[in-house]
Short mmCIF file of C-alpha atoms in Angstrom, two decimals:
data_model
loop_
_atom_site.label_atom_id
_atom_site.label_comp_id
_atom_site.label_asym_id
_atom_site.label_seq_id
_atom_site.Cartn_x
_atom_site.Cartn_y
_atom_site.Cartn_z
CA UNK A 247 -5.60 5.55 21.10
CA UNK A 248 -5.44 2.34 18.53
CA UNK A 249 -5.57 2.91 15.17
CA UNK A 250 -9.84 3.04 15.00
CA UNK A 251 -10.67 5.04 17.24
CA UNK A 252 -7.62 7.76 15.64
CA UNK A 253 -9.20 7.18 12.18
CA UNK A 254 -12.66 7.59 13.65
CA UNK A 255 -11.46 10.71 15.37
CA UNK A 256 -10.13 12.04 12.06
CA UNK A 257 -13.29 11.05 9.98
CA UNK A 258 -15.92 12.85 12.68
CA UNK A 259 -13.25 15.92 12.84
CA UNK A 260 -13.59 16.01 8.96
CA UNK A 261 -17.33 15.40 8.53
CA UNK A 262 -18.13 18.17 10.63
CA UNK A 263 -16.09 20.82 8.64
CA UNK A 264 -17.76 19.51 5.65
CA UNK A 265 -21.15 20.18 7.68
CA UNK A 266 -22.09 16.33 6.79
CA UNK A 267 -25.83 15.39 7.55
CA UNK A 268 -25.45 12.97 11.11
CA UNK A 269 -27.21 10.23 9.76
CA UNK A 270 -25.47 10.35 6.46
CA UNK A 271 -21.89 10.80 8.71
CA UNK A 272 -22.90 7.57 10.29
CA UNK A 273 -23.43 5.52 6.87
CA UNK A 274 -20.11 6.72 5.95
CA UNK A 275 -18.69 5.22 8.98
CA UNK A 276 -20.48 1.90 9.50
CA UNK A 277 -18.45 -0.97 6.91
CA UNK A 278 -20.40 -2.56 3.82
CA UNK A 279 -19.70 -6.26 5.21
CA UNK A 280 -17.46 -7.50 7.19
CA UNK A 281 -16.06 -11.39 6.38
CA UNK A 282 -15.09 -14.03 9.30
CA UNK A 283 -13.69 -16.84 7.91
CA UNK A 284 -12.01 -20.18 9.48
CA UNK A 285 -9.60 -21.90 7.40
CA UNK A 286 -7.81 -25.67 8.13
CA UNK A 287 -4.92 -27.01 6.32
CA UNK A 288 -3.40 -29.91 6.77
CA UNK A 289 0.70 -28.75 7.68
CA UNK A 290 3.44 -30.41 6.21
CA UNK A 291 4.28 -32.85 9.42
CA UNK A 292 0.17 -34.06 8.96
CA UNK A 293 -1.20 -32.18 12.03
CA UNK A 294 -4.22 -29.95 10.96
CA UNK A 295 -4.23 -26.56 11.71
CA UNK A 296 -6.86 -23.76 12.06
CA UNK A 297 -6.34 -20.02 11.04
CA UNK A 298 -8.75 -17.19 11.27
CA UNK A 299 -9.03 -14.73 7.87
CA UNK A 300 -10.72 -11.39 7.54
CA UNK A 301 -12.35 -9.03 4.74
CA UNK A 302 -13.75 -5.51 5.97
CA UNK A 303 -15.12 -4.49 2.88
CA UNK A 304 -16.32 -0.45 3.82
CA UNK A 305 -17.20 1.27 0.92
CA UNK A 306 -18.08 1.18 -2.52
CA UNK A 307 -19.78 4.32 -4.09
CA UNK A 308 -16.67 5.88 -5.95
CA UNK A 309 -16.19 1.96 -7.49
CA UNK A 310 -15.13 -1.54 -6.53
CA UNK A 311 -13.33 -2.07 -2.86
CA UNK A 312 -9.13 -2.47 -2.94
CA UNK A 313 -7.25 -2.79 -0.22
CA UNK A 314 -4.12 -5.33 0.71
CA UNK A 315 -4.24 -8.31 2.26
CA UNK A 316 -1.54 -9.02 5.73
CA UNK A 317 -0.64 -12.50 7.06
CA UNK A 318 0.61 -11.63 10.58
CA UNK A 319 0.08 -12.99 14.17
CA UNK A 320 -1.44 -9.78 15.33
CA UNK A 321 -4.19 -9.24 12.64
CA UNK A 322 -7.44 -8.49 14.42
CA UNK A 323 -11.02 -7.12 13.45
CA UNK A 324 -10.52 -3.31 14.84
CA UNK A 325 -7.38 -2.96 13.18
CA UNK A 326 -8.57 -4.20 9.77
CA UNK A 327 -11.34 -2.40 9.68
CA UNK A 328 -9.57 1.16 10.24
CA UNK A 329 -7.06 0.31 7.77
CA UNK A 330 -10.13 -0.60 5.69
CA UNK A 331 -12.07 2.16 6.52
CA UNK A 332 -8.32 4.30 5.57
CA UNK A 333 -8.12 3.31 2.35
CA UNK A 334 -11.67 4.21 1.40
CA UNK A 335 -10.10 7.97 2.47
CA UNK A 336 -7.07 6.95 0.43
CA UNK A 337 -8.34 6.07 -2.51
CA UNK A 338 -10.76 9.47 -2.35
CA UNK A 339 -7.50 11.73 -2.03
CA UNK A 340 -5.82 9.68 -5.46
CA UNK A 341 -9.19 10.67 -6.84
CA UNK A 342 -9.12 6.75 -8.22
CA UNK A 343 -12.86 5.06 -8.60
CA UNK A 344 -12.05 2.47 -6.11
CA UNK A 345 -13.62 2.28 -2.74
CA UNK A 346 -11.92 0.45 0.44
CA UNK A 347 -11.14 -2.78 1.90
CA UNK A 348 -8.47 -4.46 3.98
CA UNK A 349 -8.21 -8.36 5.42
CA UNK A 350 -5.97 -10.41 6.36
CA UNK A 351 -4.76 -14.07 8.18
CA UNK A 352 -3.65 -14.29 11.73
CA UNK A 353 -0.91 -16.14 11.37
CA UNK A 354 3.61 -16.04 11.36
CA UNK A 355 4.33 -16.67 7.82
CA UNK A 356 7.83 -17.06 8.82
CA UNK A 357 7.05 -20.00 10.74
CA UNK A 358 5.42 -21.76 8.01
CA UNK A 359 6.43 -23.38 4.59
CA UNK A 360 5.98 -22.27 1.30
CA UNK A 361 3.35 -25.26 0.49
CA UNK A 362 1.50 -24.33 3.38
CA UNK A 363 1.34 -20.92 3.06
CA UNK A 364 -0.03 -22.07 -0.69
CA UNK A 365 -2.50 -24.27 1.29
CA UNK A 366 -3.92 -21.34 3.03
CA UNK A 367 -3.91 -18.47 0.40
CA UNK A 368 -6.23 -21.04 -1.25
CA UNK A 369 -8.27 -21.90 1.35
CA UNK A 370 -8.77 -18.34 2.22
CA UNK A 371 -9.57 -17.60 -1.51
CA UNK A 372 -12.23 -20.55 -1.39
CA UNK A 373 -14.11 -18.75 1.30
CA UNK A 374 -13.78 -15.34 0.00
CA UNK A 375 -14.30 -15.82 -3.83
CA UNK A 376 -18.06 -14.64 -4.03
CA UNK A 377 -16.92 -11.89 -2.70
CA UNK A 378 -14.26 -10.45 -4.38
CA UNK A 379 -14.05 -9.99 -8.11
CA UNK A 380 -13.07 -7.09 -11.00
CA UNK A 381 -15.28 -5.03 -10.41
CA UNK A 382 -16.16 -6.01 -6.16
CA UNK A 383 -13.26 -6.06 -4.37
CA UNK A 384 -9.52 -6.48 -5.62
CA UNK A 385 -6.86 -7.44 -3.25
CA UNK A 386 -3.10 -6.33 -2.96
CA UNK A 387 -0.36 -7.38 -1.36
CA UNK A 388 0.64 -6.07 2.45
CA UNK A 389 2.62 -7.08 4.84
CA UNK A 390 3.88 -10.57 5.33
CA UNK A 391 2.13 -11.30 1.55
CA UNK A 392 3.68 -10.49 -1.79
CA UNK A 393 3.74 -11.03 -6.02
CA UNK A 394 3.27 -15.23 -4.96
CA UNK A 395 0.61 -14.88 -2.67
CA UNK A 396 -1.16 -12.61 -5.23
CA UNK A 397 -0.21 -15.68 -8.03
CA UNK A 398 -1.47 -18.64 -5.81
CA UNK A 399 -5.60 -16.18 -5.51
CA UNK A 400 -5.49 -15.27 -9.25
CA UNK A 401 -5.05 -19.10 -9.86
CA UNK A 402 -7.89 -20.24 -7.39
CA UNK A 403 -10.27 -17.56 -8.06
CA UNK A 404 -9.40 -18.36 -11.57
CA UNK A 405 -10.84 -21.89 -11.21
CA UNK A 406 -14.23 -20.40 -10.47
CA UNK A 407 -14.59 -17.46 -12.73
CA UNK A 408 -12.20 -18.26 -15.25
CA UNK A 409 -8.46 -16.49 -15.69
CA UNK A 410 -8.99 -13.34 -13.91
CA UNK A 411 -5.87 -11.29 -13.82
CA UNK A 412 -7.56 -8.09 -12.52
CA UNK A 413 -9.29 -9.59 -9.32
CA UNK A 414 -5.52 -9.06 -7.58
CA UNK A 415 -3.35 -6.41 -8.28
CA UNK A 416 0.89 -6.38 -7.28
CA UNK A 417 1.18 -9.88 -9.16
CA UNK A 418 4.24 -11.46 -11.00
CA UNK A 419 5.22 -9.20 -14.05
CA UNK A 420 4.40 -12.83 -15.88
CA UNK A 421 1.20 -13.20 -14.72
CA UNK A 422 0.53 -9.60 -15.70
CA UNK A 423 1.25 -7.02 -12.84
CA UNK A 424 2.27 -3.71 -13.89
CA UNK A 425 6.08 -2.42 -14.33
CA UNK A 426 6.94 -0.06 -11.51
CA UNK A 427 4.47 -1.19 -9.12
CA UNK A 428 7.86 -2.37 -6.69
CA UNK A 429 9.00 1.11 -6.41
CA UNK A 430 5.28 2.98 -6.60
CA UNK A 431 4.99 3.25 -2.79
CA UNK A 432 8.78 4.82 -2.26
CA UNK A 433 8.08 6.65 -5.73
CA UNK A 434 4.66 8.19 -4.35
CA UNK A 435 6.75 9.16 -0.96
CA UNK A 436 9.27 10.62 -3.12
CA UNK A 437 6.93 12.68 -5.25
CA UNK A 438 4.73 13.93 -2.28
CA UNK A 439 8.11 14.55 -0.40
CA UNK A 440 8.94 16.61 -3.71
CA UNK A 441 5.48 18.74 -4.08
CA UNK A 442 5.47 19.28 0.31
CA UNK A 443 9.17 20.77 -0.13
CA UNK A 444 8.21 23.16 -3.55
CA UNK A 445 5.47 25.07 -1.41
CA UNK A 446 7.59 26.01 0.96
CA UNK A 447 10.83 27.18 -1.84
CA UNK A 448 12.32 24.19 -0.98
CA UNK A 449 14.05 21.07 -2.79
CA UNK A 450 15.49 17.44 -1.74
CA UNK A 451 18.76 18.32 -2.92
CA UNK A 452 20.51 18.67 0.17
CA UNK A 453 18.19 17.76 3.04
CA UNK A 454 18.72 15.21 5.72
CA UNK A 455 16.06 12.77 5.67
CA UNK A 456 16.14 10.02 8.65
CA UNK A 457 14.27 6.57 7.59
CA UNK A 458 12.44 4.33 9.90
CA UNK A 459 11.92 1.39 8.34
CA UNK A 460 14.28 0.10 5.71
CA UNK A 461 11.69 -2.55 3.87
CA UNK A 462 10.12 -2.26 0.75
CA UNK A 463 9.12 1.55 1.18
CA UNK A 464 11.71 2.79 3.12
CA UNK A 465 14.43 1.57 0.88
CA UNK A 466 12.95 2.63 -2.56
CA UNK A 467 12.69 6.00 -0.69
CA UNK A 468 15.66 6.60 0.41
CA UNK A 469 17.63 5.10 -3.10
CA UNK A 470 15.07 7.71 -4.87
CA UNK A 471 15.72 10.50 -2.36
CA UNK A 472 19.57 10.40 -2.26
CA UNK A 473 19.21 10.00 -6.59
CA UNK A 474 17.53 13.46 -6.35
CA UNK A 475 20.48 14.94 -3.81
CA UNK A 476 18.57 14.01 -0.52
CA UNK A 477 21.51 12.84 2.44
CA UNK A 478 20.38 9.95 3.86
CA UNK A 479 21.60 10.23 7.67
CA UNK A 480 20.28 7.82 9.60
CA UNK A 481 18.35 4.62 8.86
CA UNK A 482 16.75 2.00 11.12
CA UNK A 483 15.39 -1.74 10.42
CA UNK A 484 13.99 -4.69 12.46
CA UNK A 485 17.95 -5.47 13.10
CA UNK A 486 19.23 -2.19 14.73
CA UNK A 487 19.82 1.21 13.30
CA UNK A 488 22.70 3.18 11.64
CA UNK A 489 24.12 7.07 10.99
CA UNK A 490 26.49 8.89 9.26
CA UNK A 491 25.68 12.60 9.69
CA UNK A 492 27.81 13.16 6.21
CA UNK A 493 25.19 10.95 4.19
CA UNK A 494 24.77 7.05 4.17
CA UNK A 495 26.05 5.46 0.77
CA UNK A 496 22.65 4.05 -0.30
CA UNK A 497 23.67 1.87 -3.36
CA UNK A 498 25.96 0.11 -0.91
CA UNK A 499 23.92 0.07 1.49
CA UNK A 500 21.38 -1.70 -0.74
CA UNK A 501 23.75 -4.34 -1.73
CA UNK A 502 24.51 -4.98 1.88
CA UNK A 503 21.30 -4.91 2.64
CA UNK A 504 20.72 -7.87 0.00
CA UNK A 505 23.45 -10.33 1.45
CA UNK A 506 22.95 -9.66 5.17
CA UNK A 507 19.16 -8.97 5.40
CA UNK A 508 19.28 -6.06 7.19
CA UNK A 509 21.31 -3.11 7.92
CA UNK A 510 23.25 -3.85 11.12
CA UNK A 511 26.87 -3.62 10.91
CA UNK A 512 27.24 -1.65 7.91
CA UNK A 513 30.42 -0.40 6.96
CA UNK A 514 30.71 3.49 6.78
CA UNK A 515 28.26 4.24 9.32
CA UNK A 516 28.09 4.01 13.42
CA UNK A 517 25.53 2.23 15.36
CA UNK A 518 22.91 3.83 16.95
CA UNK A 519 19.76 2.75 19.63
CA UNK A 520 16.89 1.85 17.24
CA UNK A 521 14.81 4.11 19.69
CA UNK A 522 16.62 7.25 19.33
CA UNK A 523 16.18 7.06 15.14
CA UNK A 524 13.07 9.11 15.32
CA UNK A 525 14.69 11.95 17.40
CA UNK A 526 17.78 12.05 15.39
CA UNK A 527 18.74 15.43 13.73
CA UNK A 528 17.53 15.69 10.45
CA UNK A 529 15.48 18.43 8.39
CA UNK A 530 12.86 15.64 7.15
CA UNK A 531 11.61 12.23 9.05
CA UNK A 532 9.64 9.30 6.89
CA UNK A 533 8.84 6.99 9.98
CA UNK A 534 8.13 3.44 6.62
CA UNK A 535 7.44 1.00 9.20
CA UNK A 536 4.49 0.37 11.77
CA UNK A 537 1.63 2.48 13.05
CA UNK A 538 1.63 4.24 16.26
CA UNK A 539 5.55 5.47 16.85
CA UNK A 540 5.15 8.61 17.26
CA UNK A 541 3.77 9.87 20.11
CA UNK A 542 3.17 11.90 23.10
CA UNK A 543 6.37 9.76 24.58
CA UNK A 544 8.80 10.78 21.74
CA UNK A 545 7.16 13.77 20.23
CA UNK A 546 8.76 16.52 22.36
CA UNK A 547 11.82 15.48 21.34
CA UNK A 548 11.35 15.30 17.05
CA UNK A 549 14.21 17.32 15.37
CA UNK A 550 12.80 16.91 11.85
CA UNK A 551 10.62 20.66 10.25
CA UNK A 552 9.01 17.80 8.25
CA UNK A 553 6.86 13.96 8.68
CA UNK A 554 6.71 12.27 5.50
CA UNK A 555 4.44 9.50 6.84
CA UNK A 556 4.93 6.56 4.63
CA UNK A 557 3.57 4.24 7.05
CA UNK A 558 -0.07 3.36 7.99
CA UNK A 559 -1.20 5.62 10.98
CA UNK A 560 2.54 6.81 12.23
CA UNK A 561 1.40 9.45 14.45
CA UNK A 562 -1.22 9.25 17.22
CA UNK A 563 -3.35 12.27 18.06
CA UNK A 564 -1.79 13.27 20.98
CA UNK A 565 1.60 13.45 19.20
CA UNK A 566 -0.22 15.55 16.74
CA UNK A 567 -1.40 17.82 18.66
CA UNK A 568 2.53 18.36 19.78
CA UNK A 569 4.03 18.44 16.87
CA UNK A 570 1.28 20.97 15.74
CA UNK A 571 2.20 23.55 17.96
CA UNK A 572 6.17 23.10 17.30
CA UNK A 573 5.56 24.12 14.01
CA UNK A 574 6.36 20.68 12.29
CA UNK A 575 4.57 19.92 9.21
CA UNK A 576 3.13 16.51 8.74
CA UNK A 577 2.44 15.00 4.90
CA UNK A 578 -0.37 12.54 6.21
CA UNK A 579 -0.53 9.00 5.70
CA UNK A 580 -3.54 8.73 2.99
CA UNK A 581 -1.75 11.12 0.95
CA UNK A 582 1.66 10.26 1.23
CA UNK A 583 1.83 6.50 0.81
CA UNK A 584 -1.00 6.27 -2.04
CA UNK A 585 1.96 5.63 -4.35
CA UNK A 586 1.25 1.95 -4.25
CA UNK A 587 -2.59 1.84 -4.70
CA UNK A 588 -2.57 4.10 -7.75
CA UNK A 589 0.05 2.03 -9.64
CA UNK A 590 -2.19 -1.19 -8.43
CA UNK A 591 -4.93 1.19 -10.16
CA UNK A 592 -2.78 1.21 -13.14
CA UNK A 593 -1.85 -2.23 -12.65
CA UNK A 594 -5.68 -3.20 -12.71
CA UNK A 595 -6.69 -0.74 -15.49
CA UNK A 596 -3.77 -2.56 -17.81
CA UNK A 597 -5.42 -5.95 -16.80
CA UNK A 598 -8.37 -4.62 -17.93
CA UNK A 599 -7.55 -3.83 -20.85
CA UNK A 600 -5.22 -6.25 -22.21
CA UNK A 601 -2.41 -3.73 -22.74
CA UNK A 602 0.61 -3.08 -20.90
CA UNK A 603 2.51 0.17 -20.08
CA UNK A 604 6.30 0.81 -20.32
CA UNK A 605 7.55 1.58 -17.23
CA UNK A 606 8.31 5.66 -17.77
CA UNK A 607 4.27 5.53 -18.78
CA UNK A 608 3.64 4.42 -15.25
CA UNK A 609 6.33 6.41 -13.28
CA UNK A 610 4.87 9.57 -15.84
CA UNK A 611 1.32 8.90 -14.54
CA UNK A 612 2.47 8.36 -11.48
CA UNK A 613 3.93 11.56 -10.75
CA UNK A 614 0.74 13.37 -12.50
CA UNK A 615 -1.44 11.69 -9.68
CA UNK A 616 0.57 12.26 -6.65
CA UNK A 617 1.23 16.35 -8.20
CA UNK A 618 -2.45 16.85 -8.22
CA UNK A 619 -2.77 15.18 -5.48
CA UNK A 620 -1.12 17.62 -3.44
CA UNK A 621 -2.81 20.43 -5.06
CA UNK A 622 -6.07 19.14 -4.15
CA UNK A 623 -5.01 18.45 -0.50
CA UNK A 624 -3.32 22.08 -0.25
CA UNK A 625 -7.09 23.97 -2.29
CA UNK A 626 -8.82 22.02 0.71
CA UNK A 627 -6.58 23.20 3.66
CA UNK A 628 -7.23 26.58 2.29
CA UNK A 629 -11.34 26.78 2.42
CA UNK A 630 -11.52 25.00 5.60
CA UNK A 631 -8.37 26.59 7.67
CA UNK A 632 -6.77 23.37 8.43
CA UNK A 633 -3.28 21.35 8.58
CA UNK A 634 -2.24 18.63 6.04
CA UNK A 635 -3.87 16.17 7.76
CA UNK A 636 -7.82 17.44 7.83
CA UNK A 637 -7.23 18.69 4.45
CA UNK A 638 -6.90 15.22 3.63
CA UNK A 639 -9.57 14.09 4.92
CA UNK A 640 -12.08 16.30 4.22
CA UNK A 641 -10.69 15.82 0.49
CA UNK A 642 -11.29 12.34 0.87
CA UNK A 643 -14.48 12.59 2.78
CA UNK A 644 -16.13 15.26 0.51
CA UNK A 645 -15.65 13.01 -2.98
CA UNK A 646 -17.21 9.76 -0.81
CA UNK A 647 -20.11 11.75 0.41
CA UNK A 648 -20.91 13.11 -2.59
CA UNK A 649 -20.99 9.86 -4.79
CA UNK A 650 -22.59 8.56 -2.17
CA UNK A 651 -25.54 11.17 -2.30
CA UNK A 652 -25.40 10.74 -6.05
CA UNK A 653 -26.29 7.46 -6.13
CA UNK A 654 -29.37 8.39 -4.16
CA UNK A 655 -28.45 7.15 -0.40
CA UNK A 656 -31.40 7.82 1.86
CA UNK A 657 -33.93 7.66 -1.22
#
């Protein structure tokens, strides 16, 4: 099942707990606009060369669509539009007035230079400037796009509505993004991890988390986690995977993971098949990486009590469904990774105001959110009988159907 139909699945699951009116259940679902755009550039050798960019803008009753924006190979319309349609649940659960959105550029950013990857943010931003704005649409950063690419659409939106430094959020500190806002997704993960393990009289000190995916998320995680007396076992990347069942050093594995750009052949640890990380022997798994690697295939043979999904869509329904009936709990997606879209929240909000937090403000804040975050989640589980997962949604889908009926849909 690809990540639309799952999220489709979960939304219809949701809506009819919540007893949701058909025809407003199919509102919900159906996107506000969706944006096809083409966009040339002329590459550095001369040669012209054509890209395709989308913008699946779903919903806007609870305020103005967010979502991140990806430059990879594989970015396609069914696939942005769940991710869209996910962060309109996301932003729901943070109980933050944003609505969703997602787009993105099929294209290898590692195969192209920085000018033209400058050519094409711009390009893209020319098509799509209408249609974003403050108080529209605000873009983030995802993956294959960062702080720069955020810099180079503040500038060219900029020379059509004037300097806008809310339109993006996850810019350059100097251009005005908000301290903390590196660390808010692996924070968030950190903090949900924290609340999951309370309710059950548990703590991180001294449980052995495995991490799949040692990138921006997965590394914040696991240097938070093993700060608050989590062992780090095993860890995997794009370049192999490592373990040390007595704890990974994680400060030297940072610095290693600096020079050499990934985690293969570190010192103090043994090599391990990539494939096997996610059935290592640990108390608590985060799978930080892509969608979709856990399943029926590999779900039999999970060790971990607890998923701390910090990816997008980790687990596919079938796996689920497993993992359900082992007894594993799973802190869903939309909950656990909404680290990065609240700071981004705070990040816009500062923008907005012309005032700028210290970073304990936003890490402070931070933790509020995710805390009552959870409680939400757990109050929701408990009226409608359900696991971590449907309370989330129906937490998520609740607060969007009722703005929506609020501001008078169907009148």
């Amino acid at each position: 099942m690809n990540a639309l139909a799952a999220t489709n699945r979960n939304f219809k699951l949701a809506s009819r707990l919540l007893g949701l009116d058909s025809k407003l259940e199919k509102s919900l679902l159906i996107p506000f606009r969706e944006i096809k755009v083409e966009c040339t550039i002329p590459m550095d050798d001369g040669t012209l060369a054509s890209f395709v960019g989308f913008r699946v803008q779903h919903d806007n009753s609870r305020g103005p669509m967010k979502g991140g924006i990806r430059y990879h190979p594989e970015v396609e319309p069914d696939e942005v539009n769940a991710l869209a349609q996910l962060m309109t649940w996301k932003t729901a659960v943070a109980k933050i007035p944003y609505g969703g959105a997602k787009g993105g550029i099929g294209c290898d950013p590692s195969k192209l230079s920085i000018s033209e990857l400058e050519r094409l943010t711009r390009v893209f931003t020319q098509k799509i400037h209408d249609l974003i704005g403050i108080h529209t649409d605000v873009p983030a950063p995802d993956m294959g796009t960062g702080p720069q690419t955020m810099a180079w659409i503040l500038d060219e939106y900029s020379k059509f509505h004037g300097y806008s430094p809310a339109v993006v959020t996850g810019k350059p500190i100097d251009l005005g993004g908000s301290l903390g806002r590196d660390a808010a997704t692996g924070r968030g993960v950190m903090f949900g991890t924290e609340a999951l393990l309370n309710e059950h009289g548990k703590s991180i000190s001294g449980q052995r988390f495995v991490i799949q995916g040692f990138g921006n998320v997965g590394s914040w995680a696991a240097k938070l986690i093993s700060e608050k007396g989590g062992k780090i076992v095993a860890v995997s990347d794009i370049t192999g995977a490592i373990k040390n069942k007595d704890g990974i050093d994680i400060p030297s594995l940072l610095n290693y993971t600096k020079e050499h750009r990934g985690v293969k052949g570190f010192d103090g640890s043994d090599p391990i098949d990539p494939n096997s990380i996610l059935v290592e022997d640990c108390d608590i798994l985060i799978p930080a990486a892509l969608g979709g690697v856990i399943n029926k295939e590999n779900a039999n043979e999970i060790k971990a009590k607890f998923i701390i999904e910090a990816a997008n869509h980790p687990t596919d329904p079938d796996a689920d469904e497993i993992l359900s009936k082992k007894g594993v709990v799973i802190l869903p997606d939309i909950y656990a990774n909404s680290g990065g879209v609240t700071v981004s929240y705070f990040e816009w909000v500062q923008n907005i105001q012309g005032f700028m937090w210290e970073e304990e403000k936003v890490n402070d804040e931070l933790k509020t959110y995710m805390t009552r975050g959870f409680k939400d989640l757990k109050d929701m589980c408990k009226t409608h009988a359900c696991d971590l997962r449907m309370g989330a949604f129906t937490l998520g889908v609740n607060r969007v159907a009722r703005a929506t009926v609020l501001r008078g849909w169907g009148a």
